[in-house]
Tab-separated table of N, CA and C in Angstrom:
chain	number	residue	atom	x	y	z
A	1	MET	N	9.417	96.008	-52.437
A	1	MET	CA	9.604	96.287	-51.022
A	1	MET	C	9.084	95.135	-50.169
A	2	ILE	N	7.868	94.616	-50.474
A	2	ILE	CA	7.299	93.515	-49.701
A	2	ILE	C	8.185	92.281	-49.830
A	3	HIS	N	8.747	92.053	-51.014
A	3	HIS	CA	9.630	90.910	-51.227
A	3	HIS	C	10.868	91.005	-50.316
A	4	GLN	N	11.445	92.201	-50.187
A	4	GLN	CA	12.613	92.396	-49.330
A	4	GLN	C	12.255	92.164	-47.855
A	5	ILE	N	11.098	92.630	-47.427
A	5	ILE	CA	10.666	92.438	-46.037
A	5	ILE	C	10.455	90.951	-45.756
A	6	THR	N	9.833	90.247	-46.722
A	6	THR	CA	9.605	88.808	-46.558
A	6	THR	C	10.928	88.068	-46.431
A	7	LYS	N	11.906	88.415	-47.268
A	7	LYS	CA	13.231	87.779	-47.194
A	7	LYS	C	13.891	88.081	-45.853
A	8	LEU	N	13.773	89.317	-45.387
A	8	LEU	CA	14.365	89.702	-44.110
A	8	LEU	C	13.720	88.942	-42.955
A	9	LEU	N	12.391	88.813	-42.969
A	9	LEU	CA	11.703	88.067	-41.921
A	9	LEU	C	12.081	86.591	-41.940
A	10	ALA	N	12.198	86.006	-43.115
A	10	ALA	CA	12.585	84.595	-43.233
A	10	ALA	C	13.997	84.388	-42.703
A	11	ALA	N	14.903	85.275	-43.066
A	11	ALA	CA	16.286	85.172	-42.580
A	11	ALA	C	16.330	85.336	-41.069
A	12	SER	N	15.548	86.249	-40.524
A	12	SER	CA	15.506	86.455	-39.075
A	12	SER	C	14.979	85.219	-38.368
A	13	ALA	N	13.957	84.574	-38.932
A	13	ALA	CA	13.392	83.375	-38.321
A	13	ALA	C	14.411	82.248	-38.292
A	14	VAL	N	15.150	82.047	-39.383
A	14	VAL	CA	16.177	80.995	-39.430
A	14	VAL	C	17.264	81.292	-38.413
A	15	PHE	N	17.722	82.530	-38.347
A	15	PHE	CA	18.759	82.908	-37.391
A	15	PHE	C	18.279	82.684	-35.959
A	16	SER	N	17.047	83.068	-35.674
A	16	SER	CA	16.502	82.909	-34.325
A	16	SER	C	16.412	81.450	-33.929
A	17	MET	N	15.967	80.578	-34.837
A	17	MET	CA	15.865	79.152	-34.527
A	17	MET	C	17.238	78.559	-34.277
A	18	ALA	N	18.247	78.955	-35.036
A	18	ALA	CA	19.598	78.442	-34.832
A	18	ALA	C	20.136	78.901	-33.485
A	19	PHE	N	19.890	80.151	-33.130
A	19	PHE	CA	20.389	80.674	-31.861
A	19	PHE	C	19.711	80.005	-30.681
A	20	VAL	N	18.404	79.843	-30.735
A	20	VAL	CA	17.670	79.208	-29.639
A	20	VAL	C	18.149	77.784	-29.441
A	21	GLY	N	18.441	77.063	-30.533
A	21	GLY	CA	18.904	75.690	-30.432
A	21	GLY	C	20.226	75.567	-29.699
A	22	THR	N	21.083	76.574	-29.771
A	22	THR	CA	22.378	76.484	-29.113
A	22	THR	C	22.388	77.150	-27.741
A	23	ALA	N	21.343	77.864	-27.384
A	23	ALA	CA	21.343	78.620	-26.137
A	23	ALA	C	20.621	77.887	-25.009
A	24	TYR	N	20.264	76.640	-25.217
A	24	TYR	CA	19.505	75.882	-24.227
A	24	TYR	C	20.387	75.535	-23.033
A	25	ALA	N	19.971	75.909	-21.847
A	25	ALA	CA	20.661	75.528	-20.608
A	25	ALA	C	19.645	75.595	-19.482
A	26	GLU	N	19.668	74.574	-18.625
A	26	GLU	CA	18.702	74.507	-17.533
A	26	GLU	C	19.406	74.020	-16.274
A	27	LEU	N	19.417	74.831	-15.234
A	27	LEU	CA	19.962	74.417	-13.945
A	27	LEU	C	18.995	73.399	-13.353
A	28	LEU	N	19.496	72.203	-13.021
A	28	LEU	CA	18.632	71.133	-12.542
A	28	LEU	C	18.464	71.172	-11.033
A	29	GLY	N	17.247	70.901	-10.587
A	29	GLY	CA	16.969	70.724	-9.172
A	29	GLY	C	17.275	69.287	-8.767
A	30	GLY	N	17.177	68.993	-7.492
A	30	GLY	CA	17.531	67.680	-6.976
A	30	GLY	C	16.797	66.527	-7.627
A	31	ALA	N	15.480	66.634	-7.762
A	31	ALA	CA	14.695	65.554	-8.366
A	31	ALA	C	15.090	65.339	-9.829
A	32	ASP	N	15.351	66.427	-10.548
A	32	ASP	CA	15.758	66.308	-11.954
A	32	ASP	C	17.151	65.700	-12.077
A	33	ILE	N	18.056	66.054	-11.169
A	33	ILE	CA	19.392	65.452	-11.182
A	33	ILE	C	19.256	63.947	-10.996
A	34	ARG	N	18.513	63.543	-9.973
A	34	ARG	CA	18.329	62.113	-9.678
A	34	ARG	C	17.747	61.388	-10.892
A	35	GLN	N	16.714	61.953	-11.496
A	35	GLN	CA	16.075	61.322	-12.650
A	35	GLN	C	17.031	61.240	-13.845
A	36	THR	N	17.864	62.242	-14.020
A	36	THR	CA	18.752	62.320	-15.179
A	36	THR	C	19.931	61.363	-15.080
A	37	VAL	N	20.532	61.207	-13.890
A	37	VAL	CA	21.788	60.461	-13.798
A	37	VAL	C	21.663	59.046	-13.243
A	38	THR	N	20.556	58.714	-12.583
A	38	THR	CA	20.430	57.391	-11.977
A	38	THR	C	20.508	56.295	-13.042
A	39	GLY	N	21.427	55.366	-12.834
A	39	GLY	CA	21.611	54.256	-13.761
A	39	GLY	C	22.409	54.596	-15.003
A	40	GLU	N	22.918	55.802	-15.085
A	40	GLU	CA	23.643	56.252	-16.280
A	40	GLU	C	25.154	56.219	-16.076
A	41	THR	N	25.862	56.186	-17.193
A	41	THR	CA	27.307	56.362	-17.195
A	41	THR	C	27.598	57.745	-17.744
A	42	LEU	N	28.371	58.515	-16.990
A	42	LEU	CA	28.750	59.864	-17.389
A	42	LEU	C	30.206	59.846	-17.840
A	43	LYS	N	30.468	60.396	-19.003
A	43	LYS	CA	31.834	60.470	-19.521
A	43	LYS	C	32.311	61.901	-19.390
A	44	MET	N	33.538	62.067	-18.931
A	44	MET	CA	34.122	63.403	-18.790
A	44	MET	C	35.607	63.349	-19.107
A	45	ARG	N	36.160	64.490	-19.435
A	45	ARG	CA	37.611	64.592	-19.663
A	45	ARG	C	38.178	65.506	-18.594
A	46	ARG	N	39.255	65.043	-17.993
A	46	ARG	CA	39.917	65.828	-16.951
A	46	ARG	C	41.416	65.638	-17.093
A	47	SER	N	42.141	66.715	-17.183
A	47	SER	CA	43.596	66.682	-17.344
A	47	SER	C	44.013	65.815	-18.522
A	48	GLY	N	43.233	65.874	-19.618
A	48	GLY	CA	43.565	65.127	-20.813
A	48	GLY	C	43.182	63.658	-20.782
A	49	LEU	N	42.573	63.196	-19.714
A	49	LEU	CA	42.187	61.792	-19.591
A	49	LEU	C	40.672	61.663	-19.591
A	50	THR	N	40.179	60.546	-20.112
A	50	THR	CA	38.742	60.292	-20.130
A	50	THR	C	38.364	59.441	-18.930
A	51	LEU	N	37.380	59.891	-18.192
A	51	LEU	CA	36.865	59.178	-17.026
A	51	LEU	C	35.413	58.845	-17.290
A	52	ARG	N	35.038	57.607	-16.982
A	52	ARG	CA	33.637	57.189	-17.053
A	52	ARG	C	33.180	56.868	-15.644
A	53	LEU	N	32.042	57.423	-15.269
A	53	LEU	CA	31.500	57.255	-13.929
A	53	LEU	C	30.076	56.726	-14.052
A	54	THR	N	29.848	55.498	-13.552
A	54	THR	CA	28.526	54.889	-13.593
A	54	THR	C	27.858	55.079	-12.242
A	55	LEU	N	26.659	55.650	-12.250
A	55	LEU	CA	25.923	55.951	-11.031
A	55	LEU	C	24.728	54.996	-10.914
A	56	ALA	N	24.875	53.975	-10.076
A	56	ALA	CA	23.856	52.934	-9.950
A	56	ALA	C	22.678	53.404	-9.102
A	57	GLU	N	21.544	52.727	-9.276
A	57	GLU	CA	20.331	53.070	-8.537
A	57	GLU	C	20.498	52.944	-7.027
A	58	ASP	N	21.376	52.039	-6.584
A	58	ASP	CA	21.556	51.819	-5.148
A	58	ASP	C	22.507	52.819	-4.488
A	59	GLY	N	22.962	53.827	-5.249
A	59	GLY	CA	23.835	54.855	-4.691
A	59	GLY	C	25.320	54.545	-4.798
A	60	THR	N	25.677	53.437	-5.442
A	60	THR	CA	27.094	53.155	-5.643
A	60	THR	C	27.567	53.836	-6.925
A	61	ALA	N	28.830	54.179	-6.940
A	61	ALA	CA	29.447	54.810	-8.108
A	61	ALA	C	30.681	53.999	-8.481
A	62	MET	N	30.858	53.771	-9.774
A	62	MET	CA	32.037	53.064	-10.259
A	62	MET	C	32.725	53.938	-11.289
A	63	GLY	N	33.967	54.321	-10.997
A	63	GLY	CA	34.740	55.145	-11.902
A	63	GLY	C	35.761	54.304	-12.653
A	64	ARG	N	35.943	54.605	-13.950
A	64	ARG	CA	36.929	53.912	-14.767
A	64	ARG	C	37.706	54.944	-15.573
A	65	MET	N	39.030	54.835	-15.482
A	65	MET	CA	39.910	55.669	-16.298
A	65	MET	C	40.971	54.715	-16.848
A	66	GLY	N	40.743	54.260	-18.092
A	66	GLY	CA	41.614	53.238	-18.660
A	66	GLY	C	41.499	51.971	-17.823
A	67	PRO	N	42.628	51.404	-17.412
A	67	PRO	CA	42.583	50.174	-16.615
A	67	PRO	C	42.302	50.420	-15.126
A	68	VAL	N	42.322	51.659	-14.703
A	68	VAL	CA	42.131	51.980	-13.284
A	68	VAL	C	40.638	52.049	-12.971
A	69	ARG	N	40.235	51.331	-11.930
A	69	ARG	CA	38.835	51.337	-11.487
A	69	ARG	C	38.782	51.757	-10.028
A	70	GLN	N	37.708	52.456	-9.690
A	70	GLN	CA	37.536	52.934	-8.327
A	70	GLN	C	36.041	52.942	-8.010
A	71	SER	N	35.696	52.500	-6.824
A	71	SER	CA	34.277	52.520	-6.450
A	71	SER	C	34.066	53.474	-5.287
A	72	GLY	N	32.864	54.002	-5.216
A	72	GLY	CA	32.493	54.937	-4.159
A	72	GLY	C	30.983	55.013	-4.084
A	73	SER	N	30.474	56.199	-3.762
A	73	SER	CA	29.027	56.369	-3.655
A	73	SER	C	28.632	57.732	-4.214
A	74	TRP	N	27.330	57.852	-4.485
A	74	TRP	CA	26.805	59.125	-4.960
A	74	TRP	C	25.447	59.367	-4.313
A	75	SER	N	25.079	60.639	-4.263
A	75	SER	CA	23.780	61.020	-3.713
A	75	SER	C	23.409	62.400	-4.264
A	76	VAL	N	22.186	62.783	-3.998
A	76	VAL	CA	21.739	64.135	-4.319
A	76	VAL	C	21.415	64.797	-2.992
A	77	GLU	N	22.060	65.919	-2.725
A	77	GLU	CA	21.824	66.683	-1.496
A	77	GLU	C	21.324	68.064	-1.901
A	78	GLY	N	20.081	68.335	-1.556
A	78	GLY	CA	19.476	69.598	-2.006
A	78	GLY	C	19.406	69.591	-3.514
A	79	ASP	N	20.015	70.555	-4.138
A	79	ASP	CA	20.035	70.644	-5.598
A	79	ASP	C	21.437	70.405	-6.144
A	80	GLN	N	22.186	69.505	-5.492
A	80	GLN	CA	23.548	69.217	-5.930
A	80	GLN	C	23.786	67.715	-6.048
A	81	LEU	N	24.592	67.335	-7.027
A	81	LEU	CA	25.049	65.964	-7.181
A	81	LEU	C	26.327	65.820	-6.356
A	82	CYS	N	26.339	64.840	-5.461
A	82	CYS	CA	27.485	64.627	-4.575
A	82	CYS	C	28.090	63.263	-4.864
A	83	ILE	N	29.401	63.224	-5.013
A	83	ILE	CA	30.117	61.992	-5.317
A	83	ILE	C	31.239	61.828	-4.304
A	84	ASP	N	31.261	60.656	-3.671
A	84	ASP	CA	32.314	60.330	-2.704
A	84	ASP	C	33.165	59.202	-3.268
A	85	MET	N	34.408	59.509	-3.578
A	85	MET	CA	35.356	58.515	-4.067
A	85	MET	C	36.576	58.566	-3.156
A	86	PRO	N	37.171	57.410	-2.860
A	86	PRO	CA	38.304	57.404	-1.928
A	86	PRO	C	39.493	58.236	-2.403
A	87	ARG	N	39.705	58.314	-3.707
A	87	ARG	CA	40.853	59.065	-4.226
A	87	ARG	C	40.404	60.249	-5.071
A	88	ARG	N	39.569	61.094	-4.509
A	88	ARG	CA	39.134	62.308	-5.209
A	88	ARG	C	40.331	63.259	-5.285
A	89	PRO	N	40.520	63.914	-6.427
A	89	PRO	CA	41.638	64.859	-6.529
A	89	PRO	C	41.583	65.903	-5.415
A	90	SER	N	42.725	66.264	-4.891
A	90	SER	CA	42.756	67.248	-3.811
A	90	SER	C	42.129	68.555	-4.282
A	91	GLY	N	41.347	69.124	-3.422
A	91	GLY	CA	40.679	70.378	-3.741
A	91	GLY	C	39.410	70.221	-4.555
A	92	ALA	N	39.111	69.002	-5.009
A	92	ALA	CA	37.891	68.796	-5.803
A	92	ALA	C	36.672	68.838	-4.888
A	93	ALA	N	35.672	69.560	-5.317
A	93	ALA	CA	34.447	69.668	-4.523
A	93	ALA	C	33.698	68.342	-4.538
A	94	ARG	N	33.126	67.975	-3.415
A	94	ARG	CA	32.354	66.744	-3.294
A	94	ARG	C	30.997	66.890	-3.981
A	95	CYS	N	30.391	68.061	-3.910
A	95	CYS	CA	29.055	68.300	-4.469
A	95	CYS	C	29.108	69.447	-5.482
A	96	GLN	N	28.337	69.290	-6.558
A	96	GLN	CA	28.273	70.322	-7.590
A	96	GLN	C	26.839	70.504	-8.062
A	97	THR	N	26.536	71.714	-8.511
A	97	THR	CA	25.272	71.928	-9.207
A	97	THR	C	25.444	71.393	-10.624
A	98	ILE	N	24.318	71.035	-11.241
A	98	ILE	CA	24.346	70.448	-12.581
A	98	ILE	C	23.426	71.253	-13.496
A	99	THR	N	23.940	71.613	-14.652
A	99	THR	CA	23.171	72.320	-15.671
A	99	THR	C	23.037	71.412	-16.889
A	100	ARG	N	21.808	71.265	-17.379
A	100	ARG	CA	21.577	70.471	-18.592
A	100	ARG	C	21.838	71.372	-19.792
A	101	LEU	N	22.746	70.939	-20.669
A	101	LEU	CA	23.046	71.672	-21.890
A	101	LEU	C	22.259	71.124	-23.074
A	102	SER	N	21.996	69.825	-23.058
A	102	SER	CA	21.212	69.167	-24.102
A	102	SER	C	20.707	67.856	-23.515
A	103	SER	N	20.087	67.023	-24.324
A	103	SER	CA	19.568	65.758	-23.812
A	103	SER	C	20.683	64.808	-23.371
A	104	THR	N	21.902	65.010	-23.872
A	104	THR	CA	23.016	64.124	-23.502
A	104	THR	C	24.218	64.852	-22.905
A	105	GLU	N	24.151	66.158	-22.740
A	105	GLU	CA	25.271	66.936	-22.216
A	105	GLU	C	24.855	67.680	-20.951
A	106	LEU	N	25.686	67.539	-19.916
A	106	LEU	CA	25.489	68.247	-18.648
A	106	LEU	C	26.752	69.043	-18.357
A	107	TYR	N	26.633	70.039	-17.494
A	107	TYR	CA	27.782	70.852	-17.091
A	107	TYR	C	27.746	70.966	-15.576
A	108	SER	N	28.864	70.615	-14.929
A	108	SER	CA	28.918	70.698	-13.466
A	108	SER	C	29.574	72.005	-13.041
A	109	SER	N	29.245	72.450	-11.831
A	109	SER	CA	29.755	73.724	-11.348
A	109	SER	C	31.267	73.711	-11.121
A	110	ASN	N	31.905	72.537	-11.235
A	110	ASN	CA	33.372	72.506	-11.141
A	110	ASN	C	34.020	72.663	-12.523
A	111	GLY	N	33.200	72.990	-13.539
A	111	GLY	CA	33.739	73.332	-14.850
A	111	GLY	C	33.929	72.161	-15.799
A	112	ILE	N	33.277	71.035	-15.547
A	112	ILE	CA	33.458	69.857	-16.398
A	112	ILE	C	32.160	69.554	-17.140
A	113	THR	N	32.290	69.282	-18.440
A	113	THR	CA	31.155	68.841	-19.235
A	113	THR	C	31.037	67.329	-19.116
A	114	LEU	N	29.828	66.863	-18.855
A	114	LEU	CA	29.546	65.436	-18.686
A	114	LEU	C	28.673	64.984	-19.846
A	115	THR	N	29.037	63.885	-20.463
A	115	THR	CA	28.245	63.316	-21.543
A	115	THR	C	27.565	62.058	-21.016
A	116	ILE	N	26.248	61.966	-21.184
A	116	ILE	CA	25.522	60.770	-20.784
A	116	ILE	C	25.682	59.749	-21.899
A	117	GLU	N	26.245	58.591	-21.548
A	117	GLU	CA	26.466	57.546	-22.576
A	117	GLU	C	25.303	56.589	-22.631
């Protein structure tokens, strides 16, 4: 009986550790957003295309999608990441909340997963 309980507890511990590892998510505040994305390149997929967006320390943003390049600006307003690009898709929100999924994966409130490169 004790052997069965020990096996059950061990199996439960392994299952719990696996679940906790995949359930990590943290809504970032303004200071955390700034610290996380400043100087980084974020990769995302939208409409089947890969976009890379570099967010420089001086508030400039450079977007690249294949040979197409576009520059704009970025900022943090309250607890949201805001990006201003001259050719933003119609209806796209300028500012989004950001959730950290892992050390290299973020999720924006507009439904896009961002990978920190």
